[in-house]
Tab-separated table of C-alpha atoms in Angstrom:
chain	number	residue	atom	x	y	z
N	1	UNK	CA	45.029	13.419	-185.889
N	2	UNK	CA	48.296	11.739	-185.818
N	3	UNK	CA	50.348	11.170	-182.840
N	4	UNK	CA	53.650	13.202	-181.838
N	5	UNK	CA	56.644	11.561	-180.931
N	6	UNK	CA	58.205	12.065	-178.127
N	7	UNK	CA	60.370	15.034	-176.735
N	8	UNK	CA	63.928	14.233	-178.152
N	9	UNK	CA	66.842	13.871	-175.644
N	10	UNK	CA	68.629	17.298	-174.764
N	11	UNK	CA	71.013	17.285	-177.704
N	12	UNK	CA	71.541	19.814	-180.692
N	13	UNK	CA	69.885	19.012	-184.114
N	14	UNK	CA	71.718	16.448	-186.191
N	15	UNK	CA	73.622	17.672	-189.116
N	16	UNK	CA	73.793	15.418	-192.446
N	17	UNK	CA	77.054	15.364	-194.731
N	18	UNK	CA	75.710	16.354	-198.046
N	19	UNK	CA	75.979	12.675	-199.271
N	20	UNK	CA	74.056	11.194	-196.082
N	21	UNK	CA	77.014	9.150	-195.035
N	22	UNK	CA	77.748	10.406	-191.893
N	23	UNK	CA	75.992	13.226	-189.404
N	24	UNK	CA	77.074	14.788	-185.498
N	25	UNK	CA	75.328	16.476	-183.252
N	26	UNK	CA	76.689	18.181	-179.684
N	27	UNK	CA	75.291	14.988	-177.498
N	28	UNK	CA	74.881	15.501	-173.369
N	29	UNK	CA	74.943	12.488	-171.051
N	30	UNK	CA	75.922	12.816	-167.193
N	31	UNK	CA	75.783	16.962	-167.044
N	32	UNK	CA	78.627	16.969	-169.807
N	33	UNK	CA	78.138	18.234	-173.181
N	34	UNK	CA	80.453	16.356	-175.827
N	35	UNK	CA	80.330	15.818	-179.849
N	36	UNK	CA	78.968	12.747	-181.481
N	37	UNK	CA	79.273	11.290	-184.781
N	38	UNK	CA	76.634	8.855	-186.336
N	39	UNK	CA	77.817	6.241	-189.266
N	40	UNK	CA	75.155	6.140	-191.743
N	41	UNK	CA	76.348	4.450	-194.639
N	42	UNK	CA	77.033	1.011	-192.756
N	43	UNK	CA	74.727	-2.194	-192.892
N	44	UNK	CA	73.851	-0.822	-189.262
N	45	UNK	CA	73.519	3.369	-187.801
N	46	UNK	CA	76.074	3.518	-184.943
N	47	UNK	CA	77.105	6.806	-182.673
N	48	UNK	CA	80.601	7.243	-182.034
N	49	UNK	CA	80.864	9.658	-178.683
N	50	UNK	CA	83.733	12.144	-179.507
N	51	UNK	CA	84.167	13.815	-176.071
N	52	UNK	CA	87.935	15.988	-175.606
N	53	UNK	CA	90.177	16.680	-172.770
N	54	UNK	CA	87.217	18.731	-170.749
N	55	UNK	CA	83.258	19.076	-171.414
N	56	UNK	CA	82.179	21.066	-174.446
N	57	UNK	CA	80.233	24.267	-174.025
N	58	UNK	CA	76.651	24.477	-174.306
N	59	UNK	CA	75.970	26.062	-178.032
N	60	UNK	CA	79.034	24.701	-179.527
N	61	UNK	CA	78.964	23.867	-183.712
N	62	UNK	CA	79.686	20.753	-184.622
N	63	UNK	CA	79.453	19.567	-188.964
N	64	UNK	CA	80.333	16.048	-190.463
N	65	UNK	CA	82.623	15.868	-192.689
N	66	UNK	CA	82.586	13.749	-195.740
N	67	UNK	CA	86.016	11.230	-194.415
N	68	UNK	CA	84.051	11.282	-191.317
N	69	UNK	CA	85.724	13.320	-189.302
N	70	UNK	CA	83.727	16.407	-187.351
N	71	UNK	CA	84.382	20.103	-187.206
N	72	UNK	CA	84.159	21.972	-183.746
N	73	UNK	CA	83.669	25.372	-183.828
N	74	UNK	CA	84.589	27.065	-180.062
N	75	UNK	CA	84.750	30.103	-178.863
N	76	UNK	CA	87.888	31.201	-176.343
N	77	UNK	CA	88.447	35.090	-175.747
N	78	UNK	CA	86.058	36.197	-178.778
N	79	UNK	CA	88.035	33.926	-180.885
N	80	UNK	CA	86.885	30.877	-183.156
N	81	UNK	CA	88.481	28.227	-183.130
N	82	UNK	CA	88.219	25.239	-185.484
N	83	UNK	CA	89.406	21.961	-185.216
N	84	UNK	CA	88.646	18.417	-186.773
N	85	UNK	CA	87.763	15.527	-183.955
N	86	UNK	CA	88.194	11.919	-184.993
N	87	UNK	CA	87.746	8.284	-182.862
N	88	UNK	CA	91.562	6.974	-182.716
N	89	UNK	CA	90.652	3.640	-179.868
N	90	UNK	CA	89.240	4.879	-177.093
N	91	UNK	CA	90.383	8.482	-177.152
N	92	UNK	CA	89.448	11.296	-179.676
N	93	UNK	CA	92.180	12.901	-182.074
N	94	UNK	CA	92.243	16.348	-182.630
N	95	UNK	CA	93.657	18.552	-185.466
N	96	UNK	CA	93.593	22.326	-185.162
N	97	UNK	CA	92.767	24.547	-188.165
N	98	UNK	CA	93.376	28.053	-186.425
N	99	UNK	CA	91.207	30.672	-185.372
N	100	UNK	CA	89.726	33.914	-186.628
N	101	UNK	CA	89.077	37.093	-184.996
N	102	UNK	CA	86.437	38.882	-185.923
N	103	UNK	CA	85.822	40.963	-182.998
N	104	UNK	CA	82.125	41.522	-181.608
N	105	UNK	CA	80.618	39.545	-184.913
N	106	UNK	CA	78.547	36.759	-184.646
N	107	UNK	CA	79.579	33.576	-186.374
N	108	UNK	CA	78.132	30.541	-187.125
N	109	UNK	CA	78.955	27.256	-189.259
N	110	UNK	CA	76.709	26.783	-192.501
N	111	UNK	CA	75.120	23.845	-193.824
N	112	UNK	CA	77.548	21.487	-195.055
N	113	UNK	CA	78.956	22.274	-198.221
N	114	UNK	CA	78.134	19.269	-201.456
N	115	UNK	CA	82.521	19.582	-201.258
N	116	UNK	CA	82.851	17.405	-198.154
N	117	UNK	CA	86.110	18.596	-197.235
N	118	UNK	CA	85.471	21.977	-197.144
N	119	UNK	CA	83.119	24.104	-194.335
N	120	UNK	CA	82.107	27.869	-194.699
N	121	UNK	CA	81.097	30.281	-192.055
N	122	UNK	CA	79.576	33.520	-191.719
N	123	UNK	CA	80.625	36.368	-189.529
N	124	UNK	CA	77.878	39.080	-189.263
N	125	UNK	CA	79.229	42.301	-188.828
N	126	UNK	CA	77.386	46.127	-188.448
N	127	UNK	CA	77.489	46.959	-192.127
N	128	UNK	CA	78.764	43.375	-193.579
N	129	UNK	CA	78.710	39.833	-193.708
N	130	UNK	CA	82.219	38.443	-193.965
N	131	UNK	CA	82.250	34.585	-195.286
N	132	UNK	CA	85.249	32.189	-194.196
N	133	UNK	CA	85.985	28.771	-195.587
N	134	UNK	CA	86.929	27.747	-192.067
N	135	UNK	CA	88.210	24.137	-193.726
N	136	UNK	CA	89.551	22.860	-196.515
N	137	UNK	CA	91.809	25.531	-196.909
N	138	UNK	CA	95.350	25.306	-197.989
N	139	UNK	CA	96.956	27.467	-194.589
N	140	UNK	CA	93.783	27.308	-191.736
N	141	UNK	CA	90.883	29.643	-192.452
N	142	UNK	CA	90.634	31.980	-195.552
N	143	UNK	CA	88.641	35.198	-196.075
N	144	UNK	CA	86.118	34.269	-198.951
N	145	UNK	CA	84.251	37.312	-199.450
N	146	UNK	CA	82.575	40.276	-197.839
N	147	UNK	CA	78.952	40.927	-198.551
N	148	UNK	CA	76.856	44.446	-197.791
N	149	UNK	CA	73.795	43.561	-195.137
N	150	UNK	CA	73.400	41.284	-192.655
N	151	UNK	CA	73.093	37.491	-193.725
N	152	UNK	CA	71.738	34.545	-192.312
N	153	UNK	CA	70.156	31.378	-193.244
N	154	UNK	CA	72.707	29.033	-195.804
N	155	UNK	CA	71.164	26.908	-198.907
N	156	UNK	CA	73.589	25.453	-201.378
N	157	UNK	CA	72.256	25.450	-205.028
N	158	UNK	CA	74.434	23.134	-206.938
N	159	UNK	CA	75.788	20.027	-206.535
N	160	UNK	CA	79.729	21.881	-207.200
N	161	UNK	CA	79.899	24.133	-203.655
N	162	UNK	CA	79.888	26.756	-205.463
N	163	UNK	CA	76.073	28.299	-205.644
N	164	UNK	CA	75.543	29.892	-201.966
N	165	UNK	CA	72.053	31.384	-200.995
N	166	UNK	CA	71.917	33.470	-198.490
N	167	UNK	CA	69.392	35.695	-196.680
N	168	UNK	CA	70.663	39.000	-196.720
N	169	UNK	CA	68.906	41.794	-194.267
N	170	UNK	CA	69.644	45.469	-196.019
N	171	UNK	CA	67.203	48.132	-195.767
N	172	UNK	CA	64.666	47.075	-193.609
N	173	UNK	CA	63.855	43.990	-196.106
N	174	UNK	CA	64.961	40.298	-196.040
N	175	UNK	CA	65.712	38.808	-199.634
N	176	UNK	CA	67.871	35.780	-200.591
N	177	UNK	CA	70.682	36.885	-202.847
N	178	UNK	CA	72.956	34.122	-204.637
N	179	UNK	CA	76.620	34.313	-203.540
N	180	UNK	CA	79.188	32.701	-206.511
N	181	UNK	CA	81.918	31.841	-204.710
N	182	UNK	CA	84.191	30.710	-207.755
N	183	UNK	CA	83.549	34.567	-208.629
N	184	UNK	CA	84.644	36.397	-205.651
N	185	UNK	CA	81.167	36.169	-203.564
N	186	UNK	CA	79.891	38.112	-206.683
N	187	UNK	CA	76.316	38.400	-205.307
N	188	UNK	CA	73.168	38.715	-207.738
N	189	UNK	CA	69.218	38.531	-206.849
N	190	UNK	CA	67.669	35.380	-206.109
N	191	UNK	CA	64.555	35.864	-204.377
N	192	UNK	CA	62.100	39.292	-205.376
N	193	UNK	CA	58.516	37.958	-204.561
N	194	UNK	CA	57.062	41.430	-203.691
N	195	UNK	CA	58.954	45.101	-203.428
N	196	UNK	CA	57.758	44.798	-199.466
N	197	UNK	CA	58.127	41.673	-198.713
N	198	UNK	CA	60.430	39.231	-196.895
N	199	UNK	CA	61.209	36.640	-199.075
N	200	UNK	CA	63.476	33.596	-197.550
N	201	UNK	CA	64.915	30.367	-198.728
N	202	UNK	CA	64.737	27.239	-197.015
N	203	UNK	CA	65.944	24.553	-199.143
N	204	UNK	CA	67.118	23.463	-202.628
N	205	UNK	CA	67.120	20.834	-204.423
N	206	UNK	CA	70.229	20.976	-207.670
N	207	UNK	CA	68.562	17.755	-209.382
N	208	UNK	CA	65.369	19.408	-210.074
N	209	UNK	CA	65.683	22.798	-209.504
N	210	UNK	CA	62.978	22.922	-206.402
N	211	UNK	CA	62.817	25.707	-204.095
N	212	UNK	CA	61.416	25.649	-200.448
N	213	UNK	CA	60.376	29.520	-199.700
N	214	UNK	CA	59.243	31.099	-196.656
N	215	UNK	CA	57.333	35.166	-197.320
N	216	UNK	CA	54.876	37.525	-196.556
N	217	UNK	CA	54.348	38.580	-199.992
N	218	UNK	CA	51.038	37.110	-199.617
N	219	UNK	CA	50.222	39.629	-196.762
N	220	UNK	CA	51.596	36.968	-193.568
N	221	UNK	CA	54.016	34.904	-193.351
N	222	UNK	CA	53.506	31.259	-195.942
N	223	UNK	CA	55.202	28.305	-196.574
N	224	UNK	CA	55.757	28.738	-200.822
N	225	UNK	CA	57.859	27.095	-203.410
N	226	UNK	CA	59.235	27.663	-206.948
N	227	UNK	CA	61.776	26.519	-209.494
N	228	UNK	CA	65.393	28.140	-210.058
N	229	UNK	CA	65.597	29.636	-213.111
N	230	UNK	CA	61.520	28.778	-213.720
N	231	UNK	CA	58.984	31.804	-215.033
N	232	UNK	CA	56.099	31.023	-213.487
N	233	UNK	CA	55.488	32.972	-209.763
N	234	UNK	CA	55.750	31.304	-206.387
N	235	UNK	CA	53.071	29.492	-205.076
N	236	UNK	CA	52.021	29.109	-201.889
N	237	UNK	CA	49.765	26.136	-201.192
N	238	UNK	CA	46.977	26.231	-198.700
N	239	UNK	CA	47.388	22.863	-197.715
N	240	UNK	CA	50.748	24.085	-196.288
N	241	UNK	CA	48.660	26.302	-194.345
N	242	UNK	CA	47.821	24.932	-191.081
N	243	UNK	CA	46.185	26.274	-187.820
N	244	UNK	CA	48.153	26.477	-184.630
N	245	UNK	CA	51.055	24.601	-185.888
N	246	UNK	CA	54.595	25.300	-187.569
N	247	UNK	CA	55.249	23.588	-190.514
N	248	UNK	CA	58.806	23.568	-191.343
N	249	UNK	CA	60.452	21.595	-194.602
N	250	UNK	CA	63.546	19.903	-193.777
N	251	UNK	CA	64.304	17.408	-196.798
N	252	UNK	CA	63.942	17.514	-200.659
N	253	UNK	CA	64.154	14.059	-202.626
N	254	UNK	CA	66.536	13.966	-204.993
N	255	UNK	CA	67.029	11.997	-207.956
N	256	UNK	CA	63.537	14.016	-209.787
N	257	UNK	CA	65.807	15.605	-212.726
N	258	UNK	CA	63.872	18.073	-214.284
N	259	UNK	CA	60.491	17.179	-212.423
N	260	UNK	CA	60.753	19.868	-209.670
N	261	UNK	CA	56.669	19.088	-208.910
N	262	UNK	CA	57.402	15.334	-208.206
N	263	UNK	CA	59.556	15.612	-205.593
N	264	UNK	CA	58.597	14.756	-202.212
N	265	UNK	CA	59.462	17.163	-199.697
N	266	UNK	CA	59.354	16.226	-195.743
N	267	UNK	CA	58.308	18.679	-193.190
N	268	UNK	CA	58.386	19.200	-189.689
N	269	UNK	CA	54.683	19.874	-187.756
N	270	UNK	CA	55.117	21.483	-184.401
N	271	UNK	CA	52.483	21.813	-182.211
N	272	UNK	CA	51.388	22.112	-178.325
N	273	UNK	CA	51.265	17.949	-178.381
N	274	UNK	CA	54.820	17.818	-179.373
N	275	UNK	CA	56.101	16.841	-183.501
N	276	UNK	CA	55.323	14.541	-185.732
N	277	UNK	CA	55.816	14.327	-189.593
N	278	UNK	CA	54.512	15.677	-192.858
N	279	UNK	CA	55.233	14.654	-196.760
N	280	UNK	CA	53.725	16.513	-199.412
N	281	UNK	CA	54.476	16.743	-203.269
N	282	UNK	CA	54.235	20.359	-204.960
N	283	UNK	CA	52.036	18.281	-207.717
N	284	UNK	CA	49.137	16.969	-205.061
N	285	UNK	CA	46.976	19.463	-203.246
N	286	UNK	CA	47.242	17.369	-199.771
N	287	UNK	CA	49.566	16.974	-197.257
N	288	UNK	CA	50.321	13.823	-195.703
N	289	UNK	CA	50.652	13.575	-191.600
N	290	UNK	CA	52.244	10.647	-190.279
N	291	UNK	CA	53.248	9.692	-186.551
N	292	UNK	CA	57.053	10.200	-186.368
N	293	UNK	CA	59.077	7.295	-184.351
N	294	UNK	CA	59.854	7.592	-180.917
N	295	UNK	CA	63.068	9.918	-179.815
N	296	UNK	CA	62.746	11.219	-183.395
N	297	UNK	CA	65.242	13.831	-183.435
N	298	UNK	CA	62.672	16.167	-184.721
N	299	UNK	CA	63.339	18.286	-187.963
N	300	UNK	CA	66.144	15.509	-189.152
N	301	UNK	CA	65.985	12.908	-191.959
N	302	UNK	CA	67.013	12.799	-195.488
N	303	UNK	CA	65.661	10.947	-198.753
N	304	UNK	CA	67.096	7.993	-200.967
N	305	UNK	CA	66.518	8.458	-204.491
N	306	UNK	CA	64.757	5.744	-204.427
N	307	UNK	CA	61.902	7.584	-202.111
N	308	UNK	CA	62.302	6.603	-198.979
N	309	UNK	CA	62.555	8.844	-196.144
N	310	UNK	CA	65.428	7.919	-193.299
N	311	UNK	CA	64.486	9.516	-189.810
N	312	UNK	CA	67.183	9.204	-187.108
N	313	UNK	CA	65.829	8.462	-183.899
N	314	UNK	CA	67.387	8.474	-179.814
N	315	UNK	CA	66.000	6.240	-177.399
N	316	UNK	CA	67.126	4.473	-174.221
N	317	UNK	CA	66.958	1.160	-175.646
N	318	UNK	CA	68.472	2.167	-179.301
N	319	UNK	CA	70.729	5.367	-179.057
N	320	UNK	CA	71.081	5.409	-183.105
N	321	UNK	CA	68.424	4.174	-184.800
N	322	UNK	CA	67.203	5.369	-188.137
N	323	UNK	CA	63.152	4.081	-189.181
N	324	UNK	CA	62.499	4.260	-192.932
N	325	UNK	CA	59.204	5.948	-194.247
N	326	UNK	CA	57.935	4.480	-197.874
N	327	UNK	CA	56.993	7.632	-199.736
N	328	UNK	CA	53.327	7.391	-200.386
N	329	UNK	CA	52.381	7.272	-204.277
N	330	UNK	CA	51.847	10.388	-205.784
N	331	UNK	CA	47.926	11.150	-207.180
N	332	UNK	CA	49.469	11.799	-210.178
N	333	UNK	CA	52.550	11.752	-212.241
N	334	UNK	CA	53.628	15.390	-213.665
N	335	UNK	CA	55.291	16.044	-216.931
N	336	UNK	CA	58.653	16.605	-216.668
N	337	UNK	CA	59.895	20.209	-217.105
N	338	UNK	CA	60.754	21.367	-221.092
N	339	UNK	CA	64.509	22.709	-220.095
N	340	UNK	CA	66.906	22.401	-217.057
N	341	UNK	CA	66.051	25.745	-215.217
N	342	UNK	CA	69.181	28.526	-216.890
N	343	UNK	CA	71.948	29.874	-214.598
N	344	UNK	CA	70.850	32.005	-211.992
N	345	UNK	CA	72.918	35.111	-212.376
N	346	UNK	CA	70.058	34.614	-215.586
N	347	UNK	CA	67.065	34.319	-214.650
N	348	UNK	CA	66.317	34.738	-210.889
N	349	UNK	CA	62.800	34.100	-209.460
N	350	UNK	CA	60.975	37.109	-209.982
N	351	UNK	CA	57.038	38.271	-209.844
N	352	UNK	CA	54.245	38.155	-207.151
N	353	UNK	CA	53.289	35.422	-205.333
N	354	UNK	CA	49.985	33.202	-206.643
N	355	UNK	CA	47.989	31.325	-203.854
N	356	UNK	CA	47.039	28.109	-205.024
């Protein structure tokens, strides 16, 4: 058995730019709350605190941008308000993007979009979902579209920004759906594992095509994966499977063009001991536990394409540190896929479930 790391620092989970060059997180030191950005793509990490006129509130959004600049997301009066936070000396600059209104809705930032000046949102509403691009806009936030159902969750499919997967609640059944958003949120099936199931996506990979699933199509709820576009069912690997633990992906490698069974995939082990790590290829029928560092910030880290795994880490003696884990070699090397997987509106992932 491997050892946990640590309990992180009272913070909110790190969020990556799409190219790994920068990441923020809503830090608290001294009983204030207060943004921070971490450089990534210098010889050495560094955190930049990013703290405005008065204490941030618990829960607020914060997103990277790619110029390095972070998005706030507040909330004043049941209205959202955005604005863009940069280090100017000692003080923190501040540009406003507006507000929207969107009465009793819930919304929340998505994942960072692969365009790293722009940053969607989703408003959940009683009968809809409306999405906002909340920045990057030409005049403050825009109305993008309005999907039917509830939505959650946020996976981008392409490397363009303009591939959205959502998981959309309608019915009584969770499915991810595919949102075009260079089509007018045109929304077509993504995810149909099993007429009664609840079939979620949890990551993406646009090189090769890799999908991270979460369903109870095989009668509870299992970690599964598949290709985009592919024609063979999801699978859901027992070794994914473990006893009074969550197991939770939160990185894809890139880099595996057509080789979606190659790519190594980290994963996030909860238990009662605390977290530690997992790696585990879809081609090998093991997964791989490893201690995590100390102060990992648990459920954050993203590849090289050269395989090595980057885990950011928070500890009193090194408040931005970042240990790299060599991916271990693979059993085996699979052959690479005949075609690149077709467009989705095409040929979404359909069919039951296969344990193996």
């Amino acid at each position: 058995m491997t050892a946990p790391t640590s309990r992180p620092a009272p913070a909110t989970p790190l969020v990556f730019t799409a190219n790994g060059a920068y990441a923020a997180r809503l830090s608290h030191t001294g009983g204030s709350w207060f943004p921070e950005r971490w450089t990534l793509d210098s010889p050495e990490p560094y955190a930049v605190p990013l703290p405005g006129n008065q204490p941030e509130e618990p829960g607020t959004e914060v997103l990277p941008m790619a110029d390095g600049r972070v998005l706030i997301h507040r909330v004043a009066d049941r209205r959202h308000l955005f604005a863009l936070l940069y280090p100017t000396g000692p003080e923190t600059g501040e540009v406003p993007l507006g507000a929207v209104e969107c009465g009793e809705s819930r919304l929340t930032l998505l994942p960072p979009s692969p365009v790293g000046s722009q940053a969607y949102a989703l408003a959940v509403g009683t009968h809809s979902t409306a999405l906002w691009l909340v920045a990057g806009g030409a005049f403050g936030p825009e109305h993008v579209a309005e999907i039917p159902g509830h939505c959650s969750g946020g996976v981008w499919l392409d490397g363009e920004g303009r591939m959205l997967a959502l998981d959309r609640e309608s019915g009584g059944r969770v499915k991810a759906v595919a949102v075009d958003l260079e089509r007018g949120g045109e929304v077509s099936p993504l995810l149909q594992i099993a007429d009664e199931s609840d079939d979620r996506l949890l990551l993406a990979d646009a090189d090769s095509g890799l999908l991270l699933i979460r369903s109870d199509a095989p009668g509870h709820e299992r970690l599964g994966w598949g290709v985009l576009g592919g024609t063979r069912p999801v699978r859901f690997p027992e070794c994914l499977r473990l006893p009074d633990v969550a197991v939770t992906p939160f990185a894809i490698q890139p880099g595996q063009t057509l080789m979606p069974e190659s790519c190594a995939v980290a994963l996030r082990i909860d238990g009662a001991a605390g977290s530690w790590l997992g790696i585990w290829r879809p081609a090998e029928r093991r997964l791989h536990q490893l201690a995590a560092p100390a102060g990992w910030l648990a459920g954050a880290g993203w590849w090289t394409r050269e395989g090595t795994l980057c885990l950011p880490y928070a500890t009193e003696a090194v408040p931005c540190g970042v240990e790299e884990v060599e991916l271990p070699a693979p059993a085996e090397v699979p052959a690479p896929v005949a075609a690149r997987p077709v467009p989705l509106q095409q040929a979404p992932l359909t069919g039951r479930g296969a344990v193996g």
